[in-house]
Amino acid sequence: MAKRKVDTENRTFKTRWESEYMFTEVAGKPVCLLCGESVAVMKEFNLRRHHETKHVDKDKDMDMEQRLQKVEELKRGLKSWQALFRKAKSQSEAAVKARFILAEEIAKSARPFTEGDFIKNRMLKVCDEVCPDKRQLFSNVSLSRNTIAERVDELSINLKEQLVKKGKEFIAYSLAVDESTDISDIAQFVLAADIRRRFADFEAQKSRFELLSNTFAVDVGSSPPNLQMELIELQCSDALKAKNVAVGAAEFARFLPETVPQLHIQAMFGSTYLCEQLFSLMKLNKTSHRSRLTAEHLHSILRISSAQSLAPNIDELVQKMRHHQVSATASKK
């Protein structure tokens, strides 16, 4: 026989229960105003049993008017506590969010993780002069080296999850990625374009090369049918013509608008530029002063710095951390 699901039954809180049993409704659950305990099922029998078992002597000499006054007093006290907890929760989440924001900025600027302590000390000095009453809030923002390193890794994981999800919609992949190691056995990403596959038949690919090297002069009529409308749109744009002259053919592919997806697939220079950017970022981060930088942390820094249109979902990460903290607290109890 299936058990009855009492949580799904249509039971509503009745106003008279406040004065009769000293209960009020909080987030859909009946909560005792005298002791703060909640009752699992919203039934009058359960509320009456709780009141008669634990609090029958506390209000037996009160008349109805006194009961109502007591209920209002207790409800005001409960609301003040709820406001205090909401404020504390908001401040705690703000501190966590600040850690993620600063960790992202430190990673993007190729600064060492120890920079967090320097930033915090400067923030506290500014706070002492501008808003000394808020000093404790700034003190709660932990920016130690280990904290920044952990937040950077979490930001990188979040970006990877977004990229994997977005990658399922990709039509084509133009580059392959391989790994090599440097003298300290730290993995480095290198460009591994399949040269043989691309240039096995150079003549057959000639028309595609012309599309990229001289986009605004190519004959639309002799181009592949799936590219003709996009080429017409591109060649009619004075702004894009000016951009092509300004940056050159090798860089122009990076500025192709989203309205020409087929030309994006043909272009390889955007990915080549990104690869060169990664090497530059690696050179900035791997200095003689950062010998303790691990392969995992370097990987995270490069992912954050080269994310381009992707941005870490910091609000989602804050919520995950809060849920983790709540679960950890509950398990200890």
Short mmCIF file of C-alpha atoms in Angstrom, two decimals:
data_model
loop_
_atom_site.label_atom_id
_atom_site.label_comp_id
_atom_site.label_asym_id
_atom_site.label_seq_id
_atom_site.Cartn_x
_atom_site.Cartn_y
_atom_site.Cartn_z
CA MET A 1 0.00 0.00 0.00
CA ALA A 2 1.48 3.33 -1.05
CA LYS A 3 2.15 5.86 1.67
CA ARG A 4 0.11 9.03 1.63
CA LYS A 5 2.16 12.11 0.73
CA VAL A 6 1.02 14.60 3.33
CA ASP A 7 3.27 17.35 1.97
CA THR A 8 1.20 17.52 -1.20
CA GLU A 9 -2.16 17.80 0.57
CA ASN A 10 -3.91 21.15 0.39
CA ARG A 11 -3.50 22.37 3.96
CA THR A 12 -3.49 26.08 4.71
CA PHE A 13 -2.55 27.95 7.86
CA LYS A 14 -5.53 29.37 9.75
CA THR A 15 -5.20 32.79 11.40
CA ARG A 16 -6.89 31.66 14.61
CA TRP A 17 -4.03 29.23 15.29
CA GLU A 18 -1.83 32.23 16.12
CA SER A 19 -3.80 33.15 19.24
CA GLU A 20 -4.89 29.62 20.16
CA TYR A 21 -1.56 27.80 19.81
CA MET A 22 1.01 30.63 19.44
CA PHE A 23 2.02 29.54 15.91
CA THR A 24 2.70 31.53 12.76
CA GLU A 25 3.46 30.55 9.17
CA VAL A 26 7.03 30.90 7.89
CA ALA A 27 7.92 29.76 4.35
CA GLY A 28 4.86 27.52 4.20
CA LYS A 29 5.55 25.83 7.55
CA PRO A 30 3.93 26.40 10.97
CA VAL A 31 6.52 27.75 13.42
CA CYS A 32 6.03 28.06 17.18
CA LEU A 33 6.45 31.66 18.33
CA LEU A 34 7.44 30.56 21.84
CA CYS A 35 10.28 28.13 21.06
CA GLY A 36 10.95 28.55 17.33
CA GLU A 37 10.33 24.89 16.46
CA SER A 38 8.47 24.00 13.29
CA VAL A 39 5.87 21.27 12.85
CA ALA A 40 6.30 18.98 9.85
CA VAL A 41 2.62 18.73 8.88
CA MET A 42 0.22 21.67 8.95
CA LYS A 43 -2.60 20.03 10.93
CA GLU A 44 -4.41 21.58 13.86
CA PHE A 45 -3.94 18.40 15.88
CA ASN A 46 -0.16 18.63 15.55
CA LEU A 47 -0.10 22.29 16.58
CA ARG A 48 -2.39 21.68 19.55
CA ARG A 49 -0.34 18.70 20.73
CA HIS A 50 2.90 20.71 20.52
CA HIS A 51 1.37 23.60 22.48
CA GLU A 52 -0.22 21.44 25.18
CA THR A 53 2.93 19.33 25.56
CA LYS A 54 5.50 22.13 25.81
CA HIS A 55 3.84 25.49 26.50
CA VAL A 56 0.49 24.94 28.20
CA ASP A 57 1.61 26.75 31.39
CA LYS A 58 2.97 29.83 29.60
CA ASP A 59 -0.34 31.33 28.51
CA LYS A 60 -3.05 29.60 30.52
CA ASP A 61 -3.79 32.76 32.54
CA MET A 62 -4.01 35.06 29.49
CA ASP A 63 -7.30 36.26 28.06
CA MET A 64 -7.82 36.62 24.30
CA GLU A 65 -6.68 40.26 24.16
CA GLN A 66 -3.48 39.45 26.03
CA ARG A 67 -2.86 36.50 23.74
CA LEU A 68 -3.21 38.69 20.66
CA GLN A 69 -0.81 41.28 22.10
CA LYS A 70 1.68 38.53 22.94
CA VAL A 71 1.41 37.09 19.44
CA GLU A 72 2.08 40.50 17.83
CA GLU A 73 5.07 41.05 20.11
CA LEU A 74 6.52 37.64 19.27
CA LYS A 75 5.93 38.13 15.55
CA ARG A 76 7.78 41.46 15.63
CA GLY A 77 10.68 39.74 17.36
CA LEU A 78 10.67 36.94 14.77
CA LYS A 79 10.67 39.44 11.89
CA SER A 80 13.62 41.32 13.38
CA TRP A 81 15.59 38.06 13.67
CA GLN A 82 14.68 37.13 10.09
CA ALA A 83 15.86 40.54 8.86
CA LEU A 84 19.12 40.09 10.77
CA PHE A 85 19.72 36.65 9.27
CA ARG A 86 18.88 37.90 5.76
CA LYS A 87 21.36 40.74 6.18
CA ALA A 88 24.05 38.35 7.43
CA LYS A 89 23.36 35.99 4.53
CA SER A 90 23.50 38.86 2.03
CA GLN A 91 26.81 40.10 3.46
CA SER A 92 28.25 36.59 3.42
CA GLU A 93 27.27 36.05 -0.22
CA ALA A 94 28.69 39.47 -1.13
CA ALA A 95 32.03 38.51 0.45
CA VAL A 96 32.11 35.23 -1.52
CA LYS A 97 31.22 37.04 -4.75
CA ALA A 98 33.96 39.61 -4.13
CA ARG A 99 36.52 36.78 -3.85
CA PHE A 100 35.48 35.38 -7.22
CA ILE A 101 35.55 38.81 -8.89
CA LEU A 102 39.01 39.64 -7.56
CA ALA A 103 40.33 36.16 -8.38
CA GLU A 104 39.15 36.61 -11.98
CA GLU A 105 40.83 40.03 -12.22
CA ILE A 106 44.09 38.69 -10.76
CA ALA A 107 44.11 35.81 -13.27
CA LYS A 108 43.35 38.09 -16.23
CA SER A 109 46.06 40.57 -15.28
CA ALA A 110 48.73 37.83 -14.90
CA ARG A 111 49.36 38.80 -11.29
CA PRO A 112 50.54 36.25 -8.68
CA PHE A 113 47.96 34.74 -6.34
CA THR A 114 49.67 36.45 -3.38
CA GLU A 115 48.44 39.74 -4.84
CA GLY A 116 45.17 39.09 -2.99
CA ASP A 117 46.73 39.88 0.38
CA PHE A 118 48.20 43.10 -1.01
CA ILE A 119 44.79 44.15 -2.40
CA LYS A 120 43.03 43.40 0.89
CA ASN A 121 45.50 45.43 2.93
CA ARG A 122 45.05 48.39 0.59
CA MET A 123 41.26 48.01 0.74
CA LEU A 124 41.30 48.08 4.55
CA LYS A 125 43.40 51.25 4.58
CA VAL A 126 40.98 52.94 2.19
CA CYS A 127 38.05 51.68 4.25
CA ASP A 128 39.52 53.17 7.44
CA GLU A 129 39.44 56.59 5.80
CA VAL A 130 36.24 56.40 3.73
CA CYS A 131 33.85 54.11 5.63
CA PRO A 132 35.37 52.89 8.92
CA ASP A 133 32.01 51.48 10.04
CA LYS A 134 32.21 48.94 7.18
CA ARG A 135 35.68 47.67 8.06
CA GLN A 136 34.45 44.31 9.34
CA LEU A 137 32.71 43.61 6.02
CA PHE A 138 35.98 44.13 4.14
CA SER A 139 37.85 42.03 6.70
CA ASN A 140 35.50 39.12 5.98
CA VAL A 141 36.67 38.99 2.35
CA SER A 142 39.40 36.34 2.46
CA LEU A 143 42.01 36.95 -0.25
CA SER A 144 44.83 34.67 0.87
CA ARG A 145 46.96 32.89 -1.73
CA ASN A 146 45.20 29.56 -1.23
CA THR A 147 41.76 31.18 -1.43
CA ILE A 148 42.58 32.97 -4.69
CA ALA A 149 44.05 29.77 -6.16
CA GLU A 150 40.89 27.81 -5.28
CA ARG A 151 38.59 30.48 -6.71
CA VAL A 152 40.63 30.62 -9.94
CA ASP A 153 40.29 26.84 -10.34
CA GLU A 154 36.53 27.04 -9.74
CA LEU A 155 36.18 29.84 -12.29
CA SER A 156 38.10 27.74 -14.81
CA ILE A 157 35.89 24.70 -14.20
CA ASN A 158 32.78 26.83 -14.67
CA LEU A 159 34.12 28.15 -17.99
CA LYS A 160 34.97 24.62 -19.12
CA GLU A 161 31.43 23.45 -18.34
CA GLN A 162 30.02 26.34 -20.35
CA LEU A 163 32.39 25.61 -23.24
CA VAL A 164 31.49 21.90 -23.29
CA LYS A 165 27.81 22.78 -23.31
CA LYS A 166 28.31 25.34 -26.07
CA GLY A 167 30.61 22.99 -28.01
CA LYS A 168 27.76 20.55 -28.55
CA GLU A 169 26.27 23.11 -30.93
CA PHE A 170 29.49 23.66 -32.94
CA ILE A 171 29.23 22.73 -36.62
CA ALA A 172 32.93 22.24 -37.28
CA TYR A 173 36.29 22.21 -35.51
CA SER A 174 39.14 23.75 -37.50
CA LEU A 175 42.06 23.10 -35.13
CA ALA A 176 43.32 20.22 -33.06
CA VAL A 177 45.09 20.76 -29.75
CA ASP A 178 48.01 18.71 -28.49
CA GLU A 179 50.23 18.99 -25.45
CA SER A 180 53.97 19.22 -24.92
CA THR A 181 56.00 19.80 -21.79
CA ASP A 182 58.68 22.34 -21.01
CA ILE A 183 61.89 21.79 -19.05
CA SER A 184 59.98 21.81 -15.74
CA ASP A 185 57.44 19.24 -17.02
CA ILE A 186 54.62 21.77 -17.16
CA ALA A 187 52.13 21.09 -19.95
CA GLN A 188 51.89 23.74 -22.61
CA PHE A 189 49.26 24.01 -25.30
CA VAL A 190 50.63 24.11 -28.83
CA LEU A 191 48.98 24.53 -32.18
CA ALA A 192 48.59 21.18 -33.93
CA ALA A 193 46.82 22.07 -37.18
CA ASP A 194 46.58 19.15 -39.53
CA ILE A 195 48.81 20.53 -42.31
CA ARG A 196 48.65 17.44 -44.49
CA ARG A 197 44.87 17.33 -44.47
CA ARG A 198 44.55 21.03 -45.23
CA PHE A 199 47.10 21.25 -48.04
CA ALA A 200 47.02 17.76 -49.62
CA ASP A 201 45.24 19.29 -52.59
CA PHE A 202 46.28 22.93 -52.70
CA GLU A 203 44.47 23.73 -55.96
CA ALA A 204 41.19 22.39 -54.62
CA GLN A 205 41.48 24.73 -51.64
CA LYS A 206 42.53 27.78 -53.67
CA SER A 207 39.04 29.27 -53.84
CA ARG A 208 38.70 29.05 -50.06
CA PHE A 209 42.02 30.83 -49.57
CA GLU A 210 40.82 33.65 -51.84
CA LEU A 211 37.68 34.00 -49.73
CA LEU A 212 39.82 34.82 -46.73
CA SER A 213 42.70 36.71 -48.32
CA ASN A 214 40.61 38.98 -50.56
CA THR A 215 37.05 38.76 -49.28
CA PHE A 216 35.85 42.05 -50.76
CA ALA A 217 37.16 41.37 -54.29
CA VAL A 218 36.15 37.73 -54.68
CA ASP A 219 33.56 36.92 -57.36
CA VAL A 220 30.30 36.14 -55.60
CA GLY A 221 28.90 34.19 -58.55
CA SER A 222 31.77 31.69 -58.57
CA SER A 223 31.68 31.20 -54.80
CA PRO A 224 29.95 28.26 -53.09
CA PRO A 225 26.15 28.77 -52.95
CA ASN A 226 26.03 28.63 -49.14
CA LEU A 227 28.43 31.62 -48.96
CA GLN A 228 27.00 33.89 -51.65
CA MET A 229 24.41 35.76 -49.53
CA GLU A 230 26.94 36.30 -46.76
CA LEU A 231 29.54 37.61 -49.22
CA ILE A 232 27.00 40.06 -50.66
CA GLU A 233 26.19 41.32 -47.17
CA LEU A 234 29.88 41.64 -46.34
CA GLN A 235 30.89 43.41 -49.55
CA CYS A 236 28.07 45.95 -49.17
CA SER A 237 29.24 47.05 -45.72
CA ASP A 238 31.43 50.18 -45.77
CA ALA A 239 32.23 49.74 -42.07
CA LEU A 240 33.61 46.23 -42.63
CA LYS A 241 35.60 47.39 -45.66
CA ALA A 242 37.23 50.06 -43.51
CA LYS A 243 37.97 47.49 -40.80
CA ASN A 244 39.58 45.17 -43.36
CA VAL A 245 41.87 47.98 -44.55
CA ALA A 246 42.73 48.93 -40.97
CA VAL A 247 43.63 45.49 -39.58
CA GLY A 248 44.62 43.53 -42.69
CA ALA A 249 43.38 40.21 -44.08
CA ALA A 250 45.17 38.06 -41.48
CA GLU A 251 43.38 39.78 -38.60
CA PHE A 252 40.09 40.64 -40.30
CA ALA A 253 38.59 37.17 -39.82
CA ARG A 254 38.41 37.89 -36.08
CA PHE A 255 36.02 40.78 -36.80
CA LEU A 256 33.53 38.88 -38.92
CA PRO A 257 30.00 39.60 -37.63
CA GLU A 258 27.79 36.83 -36.25
CA THR A 259 25.46 37.27 -39.22
CA VAL A 260 27.94 35.39 -41.48
CA PRO A 261 28.35 31.99 -39.74
CA GLN A 262 29.44 30.13 -42.90
CA LEU A 263 32.39 32.47 -43.39
CA HIS A 264 33.30 31.95 -39.74
CA ILE A 265 33.64 28.22 -40.44
CA GLN A 266 35.96 28.93 -43.37
CA ALA A 267 38.22 31.22 -41.34
CA MET A 268 41.18 29.78 -39.48
CA PHE A 269 42.93 33.00 -38.51
CA GLY A 270 40.72 33.66 -35.48
CA SER A 271 41.87 30.42 -33.85
CA THR A 272 45.47 31.09 -34.87
CA TYR A 273 45.32 34.47 -33.16
CA LEU A 274 43.93 32.85 -30.00
CA CYS A 275 46.78 30.35 -29.98
CA GLU A 276 49.33 33.16 -30.25
CA GLN A 277 47.52 34.98 -27.46
CA LEU A 278 47.81 31.90 -25.23
CA PHE A 279 51.57 31.77 -25.71
CA SER A 280 51.83 35.45 -24.81
CA LEU A 281 49.75 34.91 -21.69
CA MET A 282 51.87 31.93 -20.72
CA LYS A 283 55.02 34.02 -21.07
CA LEU A 284 53.52 36.72 -18.84
CA ASN A 285 52.52 34.23 -16.14
CA LYS A 286 55.53 31.90 -16.16
CA THR A 287 58.19 34.24 -14.85
CA SER A 288 61.18 33.47 -12.64
CA HIS A 289 59.24 34.94 -9.71
CA ARG A 290 56.40 32.39 -10.03
CA SER A 291 58.26 29.10 -9.80
CA ARG A 292 55.52 27.61 -7.57
CA LEU A 293 52.87 27.96 -10.26
CA THR A 294 51.50 24.47 -10.92
CA ALA A 295 50.31 23.09 -14.26
CA GLU A 296 46.72 23.02 -13.01
CA HIS A 297 46.79 26.66 -11.91
CA LEU A 298 48.45 27.74 -15.17
CA HIS A 299 45.75 25.91 -17.09
CA SER A 300 43.05 27.72 -15.09
CA ILE A 301 44.68 31.12 -15.65
CA LEU A 302 44.93 30.57 -19.41
CA ARG A 303 41.32 29.45 -19.64
CA ILE A 304 40.07 32.55 -17.78
CA SER A 305 42.33 34.96 -19.69
CA SER A 306 41.36 33.62 -23.12
CA ALA A 307 37.64 33.12 -22.51
CA GLN A 308 36.73 35.88 -25.02
CA SER A 309 32.91 36.02 -25.17
CA LEU A 310 32.46 33.54 -22.32
CA ALA A 311 32.34 34.83 -18.74
CA PRO A 312 32.28 32.80 -15.52
CA ASN A 313 28.84 32.53 -13.96
CA ILE A 314 29.87 33.94 -10.59
CA ASP A 315 26.33 34.06 -9.18
CA GLU A 316 25.96 30.33 -9.87
CA LEU A 317 29.29 29.62 -8.13
CA VAL A 318 28.23 31.67 -5.08
CA GLN A 319 24.99 29.69 -4.80
CA LYS A 320 26.88 26.39 -5.09
CA MET A 321 29.21 27.42 -2.28
CA ARG A 322 26.27 28.46 -0.09
CA HIS A 323 24.50 25.14 -0.65
CA HIS A 324 27.74 23.28 0.10
CA GLN A 325 28.14 25.19 3.38
CA VAL A 326 24.52 24.50 4.36
CA SER A 327 24.94 20.78 3.60
CA ALA A 328 28.19 20.61 5.57
CA THR A 329 26.56 22.31 8.57
CA ALA A 330 23.58 19.95 8.42
CA SER A 331 25.81 16.85 8.25
CA LYS A 332 27.74 17.95 11.35
CA LYS A 333 24.52 18.18 13.30
#
